[in-house]
XYZ file of C-alpha atoms in Angstrom:
447
model
C -1.875 -21.197 43.147
C -4.812 -22.159 40.889
C -7.024 -19.723 39.461
C -9.412 -19.695 37.116
C -9.296 -17.397 33.587
C -11.326 -16.593 30.281
C -9.192 -17.168 27.340
C -10.528 -16.258 23.835
C -9.554 -19.493 21.739
C -7.799 -18.441 18.839
C -8.828 -20.986 15.988
C -7.415 -19.162 12.745
C -8.784 -20.355 9.770
C -9.132 -19.362 6.100
C -11.608 -16.246 5.278
C -13.839 -16.604 2.026
C -11.318 -14.419 0.142
C -7.742 -13.206 0.150
C -6.727 -15.549 -2.834
C -4.381 -14.100 -5.316
C -4.884 -14.873 -9.121
C -3.479 -13.226 -12.056
C -5.787 -11.321 -14.388
C -3.745 -9.832 -16.927
C -0.549 -10.609 -18.339
C 1.029 -14.010 -19.697
C 4.708 -12.986 -18.100
C 6.262 -11.474 -21.016
C 7.064 -8.025 -21.418
C 5.692 -6.022 -24.291
C 2.427 -4.759 -26.277
C 0.074 -7.336 -27.770
C -3.584 -8.718 -27.367
C -5.830 -5.647 -27.480
C -9.262 -6.706 -28.033
C -8.994 -10.459 -26.518
C -8.657 -11.603 -22.863
C -6.113 -9.701 -20.874
C -4.499 -12.912 -19.533
C -3.365 -13.941 -23.041
C -1.588 -10.047 -23.509
C 1.820 -9.268 -23.468
C 2.028 -5.981 -20.994
C 4.358 -3.669 -19.293
C 3.047 -1.866 -16.242
C 4.755 1.120 -15.325
C 5.102 2.636 -11.623
C 2.325 4.043 -10.231
C 0.420 3.898 -13.247
C -3.217 1.994 -12.691
C -6.396 2.955 -11.579
C -9.764 1.433 -11.143
C -13.540 3.395 -12.112
C -16.697 2.914 -10.095
C -18.202 0.553 -13.324
C -15.386 -2.181 -12.846
C -12.496 -0.958 -15.200
C -9.214 -1.217 -14.523
C -6.857 1.057 -16.417
C -2.938 0.832 -16.547
C 0.101 2.533 -18.347
C 2.283 0.822 -20.388
C 5.052 2.853 -20.698
C 7.294 1.303 -22.957
C 4.569 1.070 -25.611
C 3.729 5.006 -24.472
C 0.005 4.082 -24.113
C -2.699 3.376 -21.618
C -4.892 0.435 -21.878
C -8.467 -0.803 -20.230
C -9.549 -3.980 -18.749
C -13.247 -3.939 -18.562
C -15.248 -6.078 -16.394
C -15.916 -8.968 -18.926
C -11.841 -9.032 -18.434
C -11.333 -8.079 -22.105
C -8.279 -5.429 -22.752
C -8.192 -2.245 -25.075
C -6.062 0.953 -25.702
C -7.802 3.951 -24.511
C -4.771 6.735 -25.318
C -1.527 6.535 -27.131
C -0.484 5.848 -30.581
C 2.859 3.797 -29.736
C 4.653 6.687 -30.659
C 6.244 8.919 -27.762
C 5.534 12.275 -28.147
C 2.633 15.029 -28.570
C 0.610 15.666 -31.353
C -1.976 17.963 -29.754
C -5.054 18.317 -27.764
C -8.828 17.980 -28.660
C -8.448 14.848 -30.704
C -9.567 11.373 -29.911
C -7.071 9.895 -27.247
C -6.196 6.932 -29.112
C -5.007 9.187 -31.802
C -2.791 11.313 -29.591
C 0.880 10.614 -28.760
C 2.045 10.543 -24.954
C 4.925 11.232 -24.076
C 6.368 9.485 -21.028
C 2.969 8.651 -19.464
C 3.648 7.056 -16.088
C 0.130 7.490 -13.857
C -3.484 7.002 -14.586
C -6.045 8.439 -12.319
C -10.308 8.503 -12.159
C -12.650 10.883 -11.087
C -16.089 9.679 -9.890
C -17.250 10.851 -13.268
C -15.102 8.391 -15.123
C -12.852 10.683 -16.686
C -9.300 9.357 -17.037
C -6.194 11.610 -15.985
C -3.083 10.513 -17.484
C 0.301 12.289 -16.575
C 3.426 12.388 -18.703
C 6.930 12.550 -17.974
C 7.429 15.715 -19.849
C 5.412 18.688 -17.733
C 1.957 17.676 -18.547
C -1.502 16.146 -16.846
C -4.046 15.250 -19.378
C -7.496 14.483 -19.324
C -9.673 12.048 -21.499
C -13.540 12.586 -21.308
C -15.678 9.953 -20.279
C -18.334 10.970 -23.332
C -16.060 11.985 -26.164
C -12.903 10.092 -25.701
C -11.496 13.938 -26.466
C -7.965 14.108 -24.750
C -6.927 17.469 -23.330
C -4.197 19.192 -21.108
C -5.290 20.186 -17.572
C -2.179 20.836 -16.245
C 1.606 22.004 -17.600
C 2.818 23.651 -20.544
C 5.211 21.009 -21.434
C 8.286 22.137 -20.232
C 10.247 19.854 -17.696
C 10.919 22.353 -14.945
C 10.075 23.518 -11.554
C 9.593 27.349 -12.126
C 6.951 27.503 -9.002
C 4.218 30.052 -9.605
C 0.555 30.219 -8.175
C -2.713 31.618 -8.274
C -2.961 31.277 -12.320
C -4.062 28.717 -14.815
C -2.494 25.310 -14.194
C -2.251 25.165 -18.012
C 0.371 27.812 -18.095
C 2.702 26.697 -15.375
C 6.237 24.623 -16.025
C 5.599 21.587 -14.154
C 8.909 19.202 -12.991
C 8.825 15.765 -14.009
C 5.563 14.954 -12.922
C 3.992 11.592 -12.181
C 2.257 11.756 -8.682
C -0.812 12.988 -8.258
C -4.608 12.202 -7.254
C -8.137 13.452 -7.433
C -10.284 14.327 -4.350
C -13.988 13.371 -4.531
C -14.587 17.015 -5.626
C -12.550 17.087 -8.642
C -9.971 18.710 -7.087
C -6.427 17.693 -8.467
C -3.046 17.377 -6.108
C 0.424 16.939 -6.846
C 3.952 17.562 -5.635
C 5.140 20.976 -7.069
C 8.811 21.040 -6.576
C 9.209 21.606 -2.573
C 5.388 22.058 -2.320
C 2.101 20.100 -2.616
C -0.449 21.743 -5.058
C -3.888 21.681 -5.678
C -5.731 22.577 -8.749
C -9.498 23.402 -7.962
C -11.883 22.522 -10.785
C -11.264 26.083 -12.047
C -8.263 25.282 -13.256
C -5.922 27.343 -10.685
C -3.100 26.014 -9.065
C -2.533 27.518 -5.944
C -0.231 26.310 -2.792
C -1.561 23.423 -0.212
C 1.258 22.124 1.755
C 5.148 22.838 2.115
C 6.894 25.923 3.434
C 9.254 25.131 0.302
C 12.691 25.381 2.718
C 13.053 21.513 1.604
C 13.835 20.023 5.316
C 15.021 20.126 7.731
C 12.131 17.405 8.071
C 10.084 16.695 11.210
C 10.021 12.642 10.920
C 8.104 11.749 14.458
C 6.485 13.392 17.556
C 5.598 16.162 15.926
C 3.131 19.072 16.803
C 0.139 19.123 14.271
C 0.664 22.046 12.238
C -0.857 23.993 9.717
C 0.221 22.116 6.584
C 1.998 24.971 4.629
C 4.335 25.582 7.595
C 5.456 22.288 7.025
C 9.110 21.326 5.363
C 8.011 18.344 2.894
C 10.433 15.087 3.100
C 10.916 13.696 -0.802
C 7.191 12.337 -1.772
C 6.246 8.586 -2.733
C 2.918 9.095 -3.049
C -0.258 11.418 -2.274
C -3.724 9.940 -2.053
C -7.225 11.755 -0.998
C -10.010 9.733 1.180
C -13.792 10.061 0.556
C -13.667 12.422 3.480
C -11.443 14.987 1.749
C -8.429 14.502 3.779
C -5.031 14.442 1.988
C -2.390 11.345 2.771
C 1.116 12.032 2.043
C 3.825 8.850 2.239
C 7.572 9.416 1.857
C 10.354 6.978 1.798
C 13.844 8.259 1.524
C 17.938 8.048 2.097
C 19.165 11.188 2.939
C 22.303 12.029 1.782
C 25.529 10.649 3.468
C 22.958 8.591 6.046
C 22.767 5.160 6.554
C 18.931 5.171 7.744
C 16.279 5.522 5.126
C 13.375 7.535 6.551
C 9.781 6.717 5.747
C 5.923 6.963 6.855
C 2.698 8.542 6.281
C 1.342 12.119 6.589
C -2.073 12.796 6.962
C -3.565 16.488 5.692
C -6.918 16.915 6.887
C -9.496 19.329 5.730
C -8.430 22.183 7.667
C -4.744 21.879 6.024
C -3.599 20.529 9.459
C -0.839 18.153 9.240
C -0.029 15.052 11.522
C 1.579 11.782 11.580
C -0.554 8.851 10.626
C 1.717 5.698 10.042
C 5.049 4.776 10.568
C 7.562 5.370 13.489
C 9.985 7.710 10.774
C 12.164 4.674 9.872
C 11.734 2.420 7.204
C 11.343 -0.963 8.145
C 8.683 -3.834 8.000
C 7.465 -4.387 12.062
C 4.300 -4.088 13.780
C 1.514 -6.125 12.108
C -1.476 -6.483 14.425
C -0.473 -3.144 16.337
C -0.869 0.460 15.586
C 0.333 1.908 12.175
C 2.030 4.802 13.997
C 4.207 2.454 16.006
C 5.417 0.267 12.727
C 7.969 0.513 10.460
C 6.683 0.596 7.101
C 8.382 1.224 3.902
C 5.937 2.811 1.442
C 5.363 3.463 -2.169
C 2.081 3.695 -3.729
C -0.867 4.241 -1.548
C -4.599 3.668 -1.968
C -7.927 3.796 -0.366
C -10.778 1.222 -0.817
C -14.524 2.609 -0.238
C -14.381 0.970 3.458
C -11.813 3.452 4.610
C -8.948 1.188 4.530
C -5.691 2.387 3.028
C -3.328 -0.124 1.289
C 0.591 0.628 1.526
C 2.389 -1.059 -1.397
C 5.953 -1.790 0.126
C 7.183 -3.879 -2.903
C 7.673 -7.063 -1.663
C 3.831 -7.081 0.270
C 1.103 -5.258 0.641
C -0.213 -4.044 3.966
C -3.541 -2.462 5.338
C -3.970 0.148 7.944
C -7.784 -0.274 9.043
C -9.867 2.520 10.099
C -9.119 2.017 13.648
C -5.327 2.732 12.713
C -4.376 -0.990 12.858
C -1.871 -2.526 10.151
C -1.438 -6.011 8.821
C -0.114 -7.763 5.639
C -2.737 -8.628 3.160
C -0.274 -9.745 0.483
C 3.337 -11.076 0.152
C 5.302 -13.094 2.011
C 8.164 -10.555 1.680
C 10.435 -12.555 -0.973
C 10.711 -11.371 -4.343
C 9.095 -13.369 -7.525
C 5.755 -14.668 -8.771
C 4.522 -17.389 -7.090
C 1.338 -18.287 -5.135
C -1.600 -18.106 -7.557
C -4.867 -20.247 -6.329
C -3.528 -19.877 -2.902
C -3.872 -17.279 0.393
C -2.207 -13.852 -1.148
C 0.022 -13.775 2.244
C 2.203 -16.879 0.860
C 2.339 -15.230 -2.667
C 5.879 -13.830 -3.779
C 5.353 -10.298 -4.735
C 7.560 -7.637 -7.011
C 4.719 -4.919 -6.914
C 4.932 -1.718 -8.834
C 1.311 -0.452 -8.561
C -1.940 -1.286 -6.311
C -5.507 -0.383 -7.011
C -8.765 -1.026 -5.339
C -12.001 -1.871 -6.734
C -15.466 -0.800 -5.681
C -16.047 -4.475 -3.925
C -13.216 -4.135 -1.949
C -10.662 -6.396 -3.947
C -6.852 -5.483 -4.142
C -5.264 -5.277 -7.596
C -1.319 -5.535 -7.706
C 0.786 -5.028 -10.637
C 4.250 -6.334 -11.391
C 5.593 -5.453 -14.957
C 4.510 -8.358 -17.512
C 1.181 -9.389 -14.612
C -1.493 -8.005 -12.848
C -3.008 -9.733 -10.144
C -5.826 -9.719 -8.356
C -6.342 -10.627 -4.523
C -10.214 -11.152 -3.680
C -11.249 -8.844 -0.479
C -7.841 -8.827 1.164
C -8.030 -9.505 5.267
C -5.386 -10.191 7.644
C -5.101 -13.803 6.581
C -7.252 -14.785 9.386
C -10.033 -14.309 11.779
C -10.367 -14.802 15.538
C -13.870 -16.147 16.366
C -14.596 -15.574 20.062
C -15.230 -18.813 21.995
C -14.924 -17.935 25.498
C -14.037 -21.105 27.419
C -13.300 -21.419 31.076
C -9.616 -22.891 31.642
C -7.939 -24.238 35.385
C -4.119 -23.711 35.036
C -1.242 -23.358 37.547
C 1.003 -20.530 36.344
C 1.347 -18.263 33.254
C 3.468 -19.516 30.386
C 5.855 -16.809 29.424
C 7.464 -16.688 25.729
C 10.409 -14.282 24.907
C 11.970 -12.243 23.808
C 9.232 -10.853 21.805
C 9.539 -10.035 18.872
C 12.806 -12.716 18.707
C 15.193 -13.126 15.960
C 17.378 -16.170 16.721
C 15.680 -18.429 19.237
C 12.619 -17.773 21.243
C 12.100 -19.526 25.212
C 8.933 -20.667 26.542
C 8.629 -21.558 30.384
C 5.263 -22.410 32.400
C 5.211 -23.333 36.014
C 4.272 -26.868 35.244
C 5.701 -29.118 32.746
C 5.584 -28.180 28.920
C 4.534 -31.517 27.028
C 3.732 -30.269 23.579
C 4.544 -26.850 21.405
C 3.045 -26.485 18.666
C 3.528 -22.904 15.852
C 1.364 -21.763 13.578
C 1.254 -18.933 10.903
C -1.697 -16.599 10.986
C -3.651 -19.038 8.273
C -3.533 -21.930 10.438
C -0.798 -23.869 8.716
C 1.233 -25.708 11.373
C 5.315 -25.063 10.796
C 6.528 -26.729 14.011
C 5.202 -29.076 16.148
C 7.219 -31.070 19.058
C 6.821 -32.807 22.354
C 8.743 -32.284 25.425
C 8.942 -32.990 29.319
C 10.184 -29.806 30.932
C 9.368 -26.188 32.033
C 11.793 -24.609 30.071
C 11.863 -24.833 26.310
C 14.029 -23.295 23.495
C 12.843 -23.266 19.989
C 15.009 -22.191 17.258
C 12.864 -19.762 15.173
C 15.939 -18.324 12.744
C 14.533 -19.797 9.982
C 10.793 -18.732 9.691
C 10.018 -15.900 7.517
C 9.404 -12.289 9.198
C 5.797 -11.915 10.658
C 3.495 -12.893 13.228
C 3.000 -16.489 14.797
C 1.007 -18.452 17.290
C 2.329 -20.608 19.586
C -0.290 -23.413 21.308
C 1.554 -24.726 24.351
C -0.274 -28.060 25.643
C -2.692 -27.469 23.216
C -4.662 -25.093 25.184
C -2.408 -21.788 26.004
C -1.548 -19.396 22.787
C 0.541 -16.936 22.812
C 1.344 -14.860 19.759
C 4.728 -13.578 19.005
C 6.585 -11.893 16.251
C 9.882 -12.925 14.275
C 11.944 -10.184 13.308
């Protein structure tokens, strides 16, 4: 029986952007190049240690040299803190004269002040105007003696690298089995966590007051522009084969709820709701448009304000390749991610820093609606597919073409049958488009 249907004609093409390039590092770990182009410098970016400010400066921690370095908008690299010798030689001195003890994270507040966490129990601040360094949290003792309602500079901090700053200048950090808040008066208080250390609600829990919640081991913490706090976790319990991961949201009323992830580690769900996707979060970061980026080590994924998740960089394999091409075709081994005010994404990988220009999901769909007359619906299954894909139709299948979401054809074949078996075992994990007889378009996911 013939019927008329409306079909959105999917014609993927390149977006003006999403190209990946290297902006710092020559591929050799080390310390050199201050005062010159960042692309000629030897660098060693550490863990979560990168951040962008509002005036176009990118800051990163060079752990091995005990320094924090800056790349300005002109691409020139300099050192802003650290002498190259690990240690502590006091506060209220120029940051370039101060020793740093295991620096591993950096953040910038809206006034441009730079904050640095050190492994041995301190978070320090470099004032924008004077360049003077001071301690804002921790007394230099690496332990977890929990105290609240006291000045943050008087407490012992556990080995510290995760922290963030909200728009009001409050600082948040994991603190033992809690998340602590250091207000603008320098007082530390409990913000989330019940201190019990488990069992952890992983999925389908009722939103609850954050201070009643047992927190799993945290991989990052981040505030959005509205003051909501987001907490990522990714851990393997002792003697359990399944890794648990996801992202929680704590709103401005301190109510905690699920935000992204099924509770189980993986990399699935692109194009769908983030809450139903398997994710493997490390660092997380927001851009100015409310998009949340998730560092998954071999890829970077984005959750837009509507809650939809997609991959914006990385092809899921470890390495360094792809400069000058689509970010989703590049090999990565990401350690840290940052975004600038123009929505560009920065990805660090040890001896290099790479830039993805205005990252999108690798494709856009123009809404060209056309009338098609057809005899029967085509079916594509199983979906997702792992080994093979079956395509059936009520009319003869003459041609099948498979493209990735950048419009690149990866398979094409002519047939004369109503049922086709396609071997997809060799395809990389991801989402693909199938065009049948030149007009029917279906999507399928390769697991």
